[in-house]
């Protein structure tokens, strides 16, 4: 397949739109699908210049009808966040162009710079990466925008929770009762809202995995204002499902060790931890599929359900 043929895998209108935002003499010479995302189609575009040099950009397009309905809001949020973060200490992609209503592209799209690094979902080296994740999240929560993004939205209710087959019904019933209560009051922070290992890029030297460093954070489409506990709880849940319940509990400790401030009382903290864990019950299959595509074949839907059950039970045991 020639470079031209590969470039045309980007839809024609979108390719023309991308081309209008390139430097003089540049063109798209290669397109590669990037896997791991849930809500959007993501491609790495190799941009060639007249002198033979290349650089990479990333194209994100919302193509699924369900997500297209939310694309305008998501892309406005992401574009605003990427602009804001250029002045912060948080490494994020740079915004090149955005078409939130598909006025120029086949689908709502965003074009951004590509960060170095890769996602790391393996168990090996986790003891090094967890403190790095915690420090990165503290830095995100330290961002103070002149205008905050919209307030967070929590879609899960006590009636939509899906209790896994064979789960500890007493623990799940108690957990569901926790989120029947009104949300605790909180100090609003700048939230990523989907901060988890799949959205963090690392540089991990093969010969020195203990020297891993974060090179950037991606996927800012649901950036929100809300409690720091909510971001911490979301990353904790993902760590629990990827690596085991103990790592979910450990992340909360690591966040505080990094200087992060959580809700004052244990019951308030538990509310946010339980709310995010129960939210995962509705989308175990959706969440676990990209992990298997990334090589974690043992993380079947059933295996992840069992880890979620163990994590919810562990959270509820903290009350005893």
mmCIF file of C-alpha atoms in Angstrom:
data_model
loop_
_atom_site.group_PDB
_atom_site.id
_atom_site.type_symbol
_atom_site.label_atom_id
_atom_site.label_comp_id
_atom_site.label_asym_id
_atom_site.label_seq_id
_atom_site.Cartn_x
_atom_site.Cartn_y
_atom_site.Cartn_z
ATOM 1 C CA UNK A 1 0.000 0.000 0.000
ATOM 2 C CA UNK A 2 1.413 3.367 -0.942
ATOM 3 C CA UNK A 3 1.605 6.341 1.383
ATOM 4 C CA UNK A 4 -1.131 8.015 -0.638
ATOM 5 C CA UNK A 5 -3.431 5.020 -0.211
ATOM 6 C CA UNK A 6 -2.844 4.989 3.518
ATOM 7 C CA UNK A 7 -3.561 8.700 3.781
ATOM 8 C CA UNK A 8 -6.934 8.215 2.103
ATOM 9 C CA UNK A 9 -8.095 5.957 4.961
ATOM 10 C CA UNK A 10 -8.936 9.283 6.593
ATOM 11 C CA UNK A 11 -12.348 10.267 5.222
ATOM 12 C CA UNK A 12 -12.145 12.743 2.303
ATOM 13 C CA UNK A 13 -13.758 15.784 3.926
ATOM 14 C CA UNK A 14 -11.795 15.229 7.117
ATOM 15 C CA UNK A 15 -8.552 14.810 5.185
ATOM 16 C CA UNK A 16 -9.190 18.093 3.385
ATOM 17 C CA UNK A 17 -9.919 19.804 6.716
ATOM 18 C CA UNK A 18 -6.720 18.438 8.260
ATOM 19 C CA UNK A 19 -4.727 19.567 5.224
ATOM 20 C CA UNK A 20 -5.970 23.136 5.621
ATOM 21 C CA UNK A 21 -4.430 23.232 9.092
ATOM 22 C CA UNK A 22 -0.965 22.025 8.067
ATOM 23 C CA UNK A 23 2.088 24.152 7.340
ATOM 24 C CA UNK A 24 2.843 25.155 3.755
ATOM 25 C CA UNK A 25 4.239 22.214 1.822
ATOM 26 C CA UNK A 26 3.040 19.586 4.312
ATOM 27 C CA UNK A 27 0.684 16.708 3.590
ATOM 28 C CA UNK A 28 -0.663 13.610 5.314
ATOM 29 C CA UNK A 29 1.476 10.670 4.173
ATOM 30 C CA UNK A 30 0.324 7.949 6.548
ATOM 31 C CA UNK A 31 -2.635 7.140 8.793
ATOM 32 C CA UNK A 32 -2.595 4.579 11.589
ATOM 33 C CA UNK A 33 -5.544 3.601 13.787
ATOM 34 C CA UNK A 34 -4.811 3.822 17.503
ATOM 35 C CA UNK A 35 -6.619 1.364 19.731
ATOM 36 C CA UNK A 36 -7.754 1.603 23.331
ATOM 37 C CA UNK A 37 -10.364 4.350 23.129
ATOM 38 C CA UNK A 38 -14.052 3.768 23.782
ATOM 39 C CA UNK A 39 -15.902 6.902 22.727
ATOM 40 C CA UNK A 40 -14.047 7.971 19.592
ATOM 41 C CA UNK A 41 -12.039 6.785 16.600
ATOM 42 C CA UNK A 42 -8.407 7.868 17.030
ATOM 43 C CA UNK A 43 -5.720 7.982 14.338
ATOM 44 C CA UNK A 44 -2.080 8.920 14.282
ATOM 45 C CA UNK A 45 -1.329 10.993 11.200
ATOM 46 C CA UNK A 46 2.195 11.201 9.875
ATOM 47 C CA UNK A 47 2.742 14.599 8.278
ATOM 48 C CA UNK A 48 5.441 14.880 5.624
ATOM 49 C CA UNK A 49 7.184 18.079 4.579
ATOM 50 C CA UNK A 50 8.918 19.061 1.321
ATOM 51 C CA UNK A 51 12.379 18.458 2.781
ATOM 52 C CA UNK A 52 11.511 14.849 3.660
ATOM 53 C CA UNK A 53 10.967 15.450 7.383
ATOM 54 C CA UNK A 54 7.939 14.142 9.258
ATOM 55 C CA UNK A 55 5.950 14.890 12.377
ATOM 56 C CA UNK A 56 2.916 13.250 13.941
ATOM 57 C CA UNK A 57 -0.514 14.598 14.788
ATOM 58 C CA UNK A 58 -3.495 12.831 16.358
ATOM 59 C CA UNK A 59 -7.017 12.960 14.928
ATOM 60 C CA UNK A 60 -9.988 12.162 17.152
ATOM 61 C CA UNK A 61 -13.401 11.685 15.506
ATOM 62 C CA UNK A 62 -16.709 10.769 17.120
ATOM 63 C CA UNK A 63 -18.365 8.301 14.744
ATOM 64 C CA UNK A 64 -20.638 6.135 16.890
ATOM 65 C CA UNK A 65 -24.202 7.563 16.789
ATOM 66 C CA UNK A 66 -24.498 7.424 20.585
ATOM 67 C CA UNK A 67 -21.323 9.439 21.146
ATOM 68 C CA UNK A 68 -21.948 11.785 18.206
ATOM 69 C CA UNK A 69 -24.901 13.157 20.188
ATOM 70 C CA UNK A 70 -22.476 14.280 22.905
ATOM 71 C CA UNK A 71 -19.588 15.219 20.626
ATOM 72 C CA UNK A 72 -20.153 18.978 20.453
ATOM 73 C CA UNK A 73 -19.969 19.409 24.218
ATOM 74 C CA UNK A 74 -17.065 16.940 24.556
ATOM 75 C CA UNK A 75 -14.969 18.620 21.866
ATOM 76 C CA UNK A 76 -15.628 22.108 23.191
ATOM 77 C CA UNK A 77 -14.493 20.915 26.627
ATOM 78 C CA UNK A 78 -11.406 19.213 25.274
ATOM 79 C CA UNK A 79 -10.363 22.136 23.092
ATOM 80 C CA UNK A 80 -10.749 24.565 26.003
ATOM 81 C CA UNK A 81 -8.785 22.253 28.301
ATOM 82 C CA UNK A 82 -5.906 21.838 25.843
ATOM 83 C CA UNK A 83 -5.638 25.616 25.458
ATOM 84 C CA UNK A 84 -5.750 26.106 29.234
ATOM 85 C CA UNK A 85 -3.131 23.454 29.940
ATOM 86 C CA UNK A 86 -0.528 25.036 27.676
ATOM 87 C CA UNK A 87 0.016 27.540 30.504
ATOM 88 C CA UNK A 88 0.091 24.918 33.270
ATOM 89 C CA UNK A 89 2.590 22.370 34.473
ATOM 90 C CA UNK A 90 0.464 19.535 33.121
ATOM 91 C CA UNK A 91 1.699 17.898 29.911
ATOM 92 C CA UNK A 92 -1.193 17.573 27.465
ATOM 93 C CA UNK A 93 -1.501 17.618 23.660
ATOM 94 C CA UNK A 94 -1.543 20.965 21.907
ATOM 95 C CA UNK A 95 -4.694 21.945 20.056
ATOM 96 C CA UNK A 96 -4.308 22.281 16.271
ATOM 97 C CA UNK A 97 -7.949 22.535 15.168
ATOM 98 C CA UNK A 98 -11.431 21.454 16.216
ATOM 99 C CA UNK A 99 -14.684 20.902 14.309
ATOM 100 C CA UNK A 100 -17.210 20.121 17.072
ATOM 101 C CA UNK A 101 -20.314 20.169 14.860
ATOM 102 C CA UNK A 102 -18.885 18.418 11.778
ATOM 103 C CA UNK A 103 -19.240 21.616 9.754
ATOM 104 C CA UNK A 104 -16.204 20.607 7.674
ATOM 105 C CA UNK A 105 -15.605 16.906 8.453
ATOM 106 C CA UNK A 106 -17.734 13.811 8.034
ATOM 107 C CA UNK A 107 -17.883 13.536 11.848
ATOM 108 C CA UNK A 108 -17.133 15.857 14.798
ATOM 109 C CA UNK A 109 -13.329 15.904 15.060
ATOM 110 C CA UNK A 110 -10.347 17.341 16.887
ATOM 111 C CA UNK A 111 -6.762 17.574 15.630
ATOM 112 C CA UNK A 112 -3.932 17.803 18.161
ATOM 113 C CA UNK A 113 -0.217 17.324 18.569
ATOM 114 C CA UNK A 114 1.083 13.885 19.489
ATOM 115 C CA UNK A 115 2.857 13.351 22.795
ATOM 116 C CA UNK A 116 5.736 10.926 23.215
ATOM 117 C CA UNK A 117 5.342 7.874 25.427
ATOM 118 C CA UNK A 118 2.845 5.045 25.669
ATOM 119 C CA UNK A 119 0.181 3.692 27.965
ATOM 120 C CA UNK A 120 1.397 0.995 30.350
ATOM 121 C CA UNK A 121 -1.165 -1.456 31.696
ATOM 122 C CA UNK A 122 1.132 -4.254 32.891
ATOM 123 C CA UNK A 123 1.485 -5.291 36.526
ATOM 124 C CA UNK A 124 5.271 -5.007 36.339
ATOM 125 C CA UNK A 125 6.576 -1.702 37.679
ATOM 126 C CA UNK A 126 3.264 -0.710 39.237
ATOM 127 C CA UNK A 127 4.880 0.219 42.544
ATOM 128 C CA UNK A 128 6.813 2.910 40.651
ATOM 129 C CA UNK A 129 3.942 4.145 38.481
ATOM 130 C CA UNK A 130 1.264 4.555 41.171
ATOM 131 C CA UNK A 131 3.084 7.391 42.999
ATOM 132 C CA UNK A 132 3.711 9.052 39.628
ATOM 133 C CA UNK A 133 0.009 8.831 38.792
ATOM 134 C CA UNK A 134 -0.846 10.320 42.184
ATOM 135 C CA UNK A 135 1.539 13.257 41.772
ATOM 136 C CA UNK A 136 0.213 13.910 38.282
ATOM 137 C CA UNK A 137 -3.366 14.010 39.533
ATOM 138 C CA UNK A 138 -2.417 16.410 42.332
ATOM 139 C CA UNK A 139 -0.920 18.692 39.639
ATOM 140 C CA UNK A 140 -4.147 18.538 37.612
ATOM 141 C CA UNK A 141 -6.222 19.444 40.649
ATOM 142 C CA UNK A 142 -3.909 22.412 41.295
ATOM 143 C CA UNK A 143 -4.954 24.027 37.982
ATOM 144 C CA UNK A 144 -7.057 27.122 38.659
ATOM 145 C CA UNK A 145 -8.780 28.236 35.456
ATOM 146 C CA UNK A 146 -10.334 31.677 35.177
ATOM 147 C CA UNK A 147 -13.558 29.917 34.155
ATOM 148 C CA UNK A 148 -14.187 26.376 35.334
ATOM 149 C CA UNK A 149 -15.668 23.719 33.043
ATOM 150 C CA UNK A 150 -19.230 22.524 33.724
ATOM 151 C CA UNK A 151 -20.073 20.700 36.943
ATOM 152 C CA UNK A 152 -19.495 16.951 36.959
ATOM 153 C CA UNK A 153 -22.343 14.622 36.034
ATOM 154 C CA UNK A 154 -22.849 11.261 37.738
ATOM 155 C CA UNK A 155 -25.203 9.081 35.717
ATOM 156 C CA UNK A 156 -25.256 6.020 37.963
ATOM 157 C CA UNK A 157 -28.114 5.735 40.447
ATOM 158 C CA UNK A 158 -28.933 3.169 43.089
ATOM 159 C CA UNK A 159 -31.434 1.674 40.651
ATOM 160 C CA UNK A 160 -29.048 1.316 37.689
ATOM 161 C CA UNK A 161 -26.266 -0.571 39.493
ATOM 162 C CA UNK A 162 -25.660 -4.055 38.068
ATOM 163 C CA UNK A 163 -24.663 -6.480 40.819
ATOM 164 C CA UNK A 164 -22.303 -9.124 39.361
ATOM 165 C CA UNK A 165 -23.301 -12.756 39.434
ATOM 166 C CA UNK A 166 -22.059 -14.414 42.613
ATOM 167 C CA UNK A 167 -21.192 -11.093 44.259
ATOM 168 C CA UNK A 168 -21.254 -10.428 48.002
ATOM 169 C CA UNK A 169 -24.875 -9.293 48.062
ATOM 170 C CA UNK A 170 -24.648 -7.869 51.580
ATOM 171 C CA UNK A 171 -21.684 -5.673 50.637
ATOM 172 C CA UNK A 172 -23.319 -4.536 47.398
ATOM 173 C CA UNK A 173 -26.607 -3.770 49.114
ATOM 174 C CA UNK A 174 -24.762 -1.657 51.690
ATOM 175 C CA UNK A 175 -22.788 0.066 48.936
ATOM 176 C CA UNK A 176 -25.945 0.878 46.985
ATOM 177 C CA UNK A 177 -27.440 2.378 50.160
ATOM 178 C CA UNK A 178 -24.402 4.676 50.379
ATOM 179 C CA UNK A 179 -25.178 6.343 47.046
ATOM 180 C CA UNK A 180 -28.857 6.699 47.867
ATOM 181 C CA UNK A 181 -27.788 9.513 50.176
ATOM 182 C CA UNK A 182 -27.204 13.074 48.932
ATOM 183 C CA UNK A 183 -23.683 13.804 47.711
ATOM 184 C CA UNK A 184 -21.444 15.369 50.383
ATOM 185 C CA UNK A 185 -20.558 19.034 50.049
ATOM 186 C CA UNK A 186 -17.168 19.678 48.458
ATOM 187 C CA UNK A 187 -14.692 22.285 47.257
ATOM 188 C CA UNK A 188 -14.839 22.376 43.477
ATOM 189 C CA UNK A 189 -11.622 21.464 41.658
ATOM 190 C CA UNK A 190 -10.533 21.217 38.042
ATOM 191 C CA UNK A 191 -11.107 17.524 37.212
ATOM 192 C CA UNK A 192 -9.907 15.391 34.330
ATOM 193 C CA UNK A 193 -12.907 13.144 35.040
ATOM 194 C CA UNK A 194 -11.407 10.120 33.278
ATOM 195 C CA UNK A 195 -7.961 10.021 34.856
ATOM 196 C CA UNK A 196 -6.780 6.413 34.756
ATOM 197 C CA UNK A 197 -3.806 4.430 33.385
ATOM 198 C CA UNK A 198 -5.290 4.212 29.896
ATOM 199 C CA UNK A 199 -5.146 7.995 29.560
ATOM 200 C CA UNK A 200 -1.622 8.530 30.899
ATOM 201 C CA UNK A 201 1.506 8.184 28.768
ATOM 202 C CA UNK A 202 4.793 6.921 30.184
ATOM 203 C CA UNK A 203 8.392 6.700 29.122
ATOM 204 C CA UNK A 204 9.702 3.464 30.619
ATOM 205 C CA UNK A 205 13.365 2.652 29.850
ATOM 206 C CA UNK A 206 13.496 -1.137 29.216
ATOM 207 C CA UNK A 207 16.694 -1.465 31.204
ATOM 208 C CA UNK A 208 15.420 0.664 34.108
ATOM 209 C CA UNK A 209 11.656 0.349 34.656
ATOM 210 C CA UNK A 210 12.063 2.049 38.023
ATOM 211 C CA UNK A 211 13.024 5.211 36.110
ATOM 212 C CA UNK A 212 9.603 5.523 34.473
ATOM 213 C CA UNK A 213 8.264 9.031 34.001
ATOM 214 C CA UNK A 214 4.972 10.465 32.795
ATOM 215 C CA UNK A 215 5.150 12.203 29.423
ATOM 216 C CA UNK A 216 1.574 13.409 29.234
ATOM 217 C CA UNK A 217 -2.130 12.993 29.930
ATOM 218 C CA UNK A 218 -4.684 12.602 27.124
ATOM 219 C CA UNK A 219 -8.471 12.483 26.591
ATOM 220 C CA UNK A 220 -9.784 15.690 28.173
ATOM 221 C CA UNK A 221 -13.267 15.382 26.668
ATOM 222 C CA UNK A 222 -15.128 15.135 29.988
ATOM 223 C CA UNK A 223 -13.121 17.707 31.951
ATOM 224 C CA UNK A 224 -15.365 19.016 34.749
ATOM 225 C CA UNK A 225 -15.583 20.865 38.018
ATOM 226 C CA UNK A 226 -16.123 18.731 41.099
ATOM 227 C CA UNK A 227 -14.539 17.093 44.150
ATOM 228 C CA UNK A 228 -10.949 15.857 43.957
ATOM 229 C CA UNK A 229 -12.285 12.646 45.508
ATOM 230 C CA UNK A 230 -14.136 11.840 42.290
ATOM 231 C CA UNK A 231 -10.998 11.770 40.128
ATOM 232 C CA UNK A 232 -9.152 9.815 42.801
ATOM 233 C CA UNK A 233 -11.992 7.324 43.078
ATOM 234 C CA UNK A 234 -12.081 6.812 39.308
ATOM 235 C CA UNK A 235 -8.376 6.065 39.067
ATOM 236 C CA UNK A 236 -8.641 3.824 42.134
ATOM 237 C CA UNK A 237 -11.413 1.784 40.539
ATOM 238 C CA UNK A 238 -9.434 1.343 37.326
ATOM 239 C CA UNK A 239 -6.326 0.270 39.239
ATOM 240 C CA UNK A 240 -8.412 -2.197 41.228
ATOM 241 C CA UNK A 241 -9.838 -3.753 38.059
ATOM 242 C CA UNK A 242 -6.523 -3.773 36.188
ATOM 243 C CA UNK A 243 -4.229 -4.891 38.984
ATOM 244 C CA UNK A 244 -6.308 -6.015 41.961
ATOM 245 C CA UNK A 245 -8.324 -4.367 44.774
ATOM 246 C CA UNK A 246 -5.285 -3.616 46.938
ATOM 247 C CA UNK A 247 -3.953 -1.221 44.287
ATOM 248 C CA UNK A 248 -7.256 0.638 44.231
ATOM 249 C CA UNK A 249 -7.003 1.194 47.969
ATOM 250 C CA UNK A 250 -3.321 2.106 47.659
ATOM 251 C CA UNK A 251 -3.948 4.930 45.191
ATOM 252 C CA UNK A 252 -5.934 6.952 47.726
ATOM 253 C CA UNK A 253 -2.986 6.767 50.106
ATOM 254 C CA UNK A 254 -0.556 7.718 47.331
ATOM 255 C CA UNK A 255 -2.648 10.763 46.416
ATOM 256 C CA UNK A 256 -2.489 12.072 49.980
ATOM 257 C CA UNK A 257 1.212 11.267 50.225
ATOM 258 C CA UNK A 258 1.685 13.428 47.122
ATOM 259 C CA UNK A 259 0.019 16.367 48.851
ATOM 260 C CA UNK A 260 -3.521 15.892 47.619
ATOM 261 C CA UNK A 261 -6.429 16.813 49.893
ATOM 262 C CA UNK A 262 -9.533 14.637 50.058
ATOM 263 C CA UNK A 263 -12.846 14.902 51.923
ATOM 264 C CA UNK A 264 -12.434 15.355 55.647
ATOM 265 C CA UNK A 265 -14.463 12.400 56.898
ATOM 266 C CA UNK A 266 -14.168 8.702 56.097
ATOM 267 C CA UNK A 267 -17.874 8.494 55.250
ATOM 268 C CA UNK A 268 -17.573 11.312 52.708
ATOM 269 C CA UNK A 269 -14.572 9.665 51.077
ATOM 270 C CA UNK A 270 -16.409 6.361 50.973
ATOM 271 C CA UNK A 271 -19.332 7.964 49.149
ATOM 272 C CA UNK A 272 -17.160 8.997 46.193
ATOM 273 C CA UNK A 273 -15.178 5.736 46.165
ATOM 274 C CA UNK A 274 -18.332 3.651 46.157
ATOM 275 C CA UNK A 275 -20.091 5.860 43.603
ATOM 276 C CA UNK A 276 -17.339 5.361 41.036
ATOM 277 C CA UNK A 277 -16.944 1.652 41.724
ATOM 278 C CA UNK A 278 -20.674 1.054 41.297
ATOM 279 C CA UNK A 279 -20.669 3.112 38.092
ATOM 280 C CA UNK A 280 -18.209 0.587 36.650
ATOM 281 C CA UNK A 281 -20.730 -2.204 37.227
ATOM 282 C CA UNK A 282 -22.773 -0.938 34.283
ATOM 283 C CA UNK A 283 -19.924 -1.028 31.771
ATOM 284 C CA UNK A 284 -17.545 -3.851 32.717
ATOM 285 C CA UNK A 285 -17.630 -5.331 29.222
ATOM 286 C CA UNK A 286 -17.031 -1.955 27.546
ATOM 287 C CA UNK A 287 -14.156 -1.061 29.879
ATOM 288 C CA UNK A 288 -12.404 -4.441 29.754
ATOM 289 C CA UNK A 289 -12.416 -4.851 25.960
ATOM 290 C CA UNK A 290 -9.673 -2.232 25.299
ATOM 291 C CA UNK A 291 -7.550 -3.811 28.028
ATOM 292 C CA UNK A 292 -7.705 -7.170 26.280
ATOM 293 C CA UNK A 293 -6.881 -5.497 22.972
ATOM 294 C CA UNK A 294 -3.815 -4.035 24.694
ATOM 295 C CA UNK A 295 -2.619 -7.518 25.672
ATOM 296 C CA UNK A 296 -4.272 -8.148 29.031
ATOM 297 C CA UNK A 297 -6.071 -11.223 27.718
ATOM 298 C CA UNK A 298 -6.717 -12.574 31.205
ATOM 299 C CA UNK A 299 -9.004 -9.620 31.958
ATOM 300 C CA UNK A 300 -12.173 -11.254 30.687
ATOM 301 C CA UNK A 301 -15.493 -9.646 31.529
ATOM 302 C CA UNK A 302 -16.003 -12.258 34.241
ATOM 303 C CA UNK A 303 -12.549 -11.748 35.729
ATOM 304 C CA UNK A 304 -13.077 -7.988 35.900
ATOM 305 C CA UNK A 305 -16.504 -8.494 37.496
ATOM 306 C CA UNK A 306 -14.873 -10.606 40.187
ATOM 307 C CA UNK A 307 -12.255 -7.938 40.851
ATOM 308 C CA UNK A 308 -14.973 -5.303 41.039
ATOM 309 C CA UNK A 309 -16.874 -7.410 43.571
ATOM 310 C CA UNK A 310 -13.717 -7.834 45.661
ATOM 311 C CA UNK A 311 -13.022 -4.091 45.485
ATOM 312 C CA UNK A 312 -16.548 -3.062 46.501
ATOM 313 C CA UNK A 313 -16.389 -5.545 49.371
ATOM 314 C CA UNK A 314 -12.990 -4.161 50.447
ATOM 315 C CA UNK A 315 -14.375 -0.604 50.411
ATOM 316 C CA UNK A 316 -17.342 -1.556 52.541
ATOM 317 C CA UNK A 317 -15.065 -3.418 54.972
ATOM 318 C CA UNK A 318 -13.294 -0.151 55.711
ATOM 319 C CA UNK A 319 -16.385 0.807 57.739
ATOM 320 C CA UNK A 320 -15.964 -2.120 60.101
#
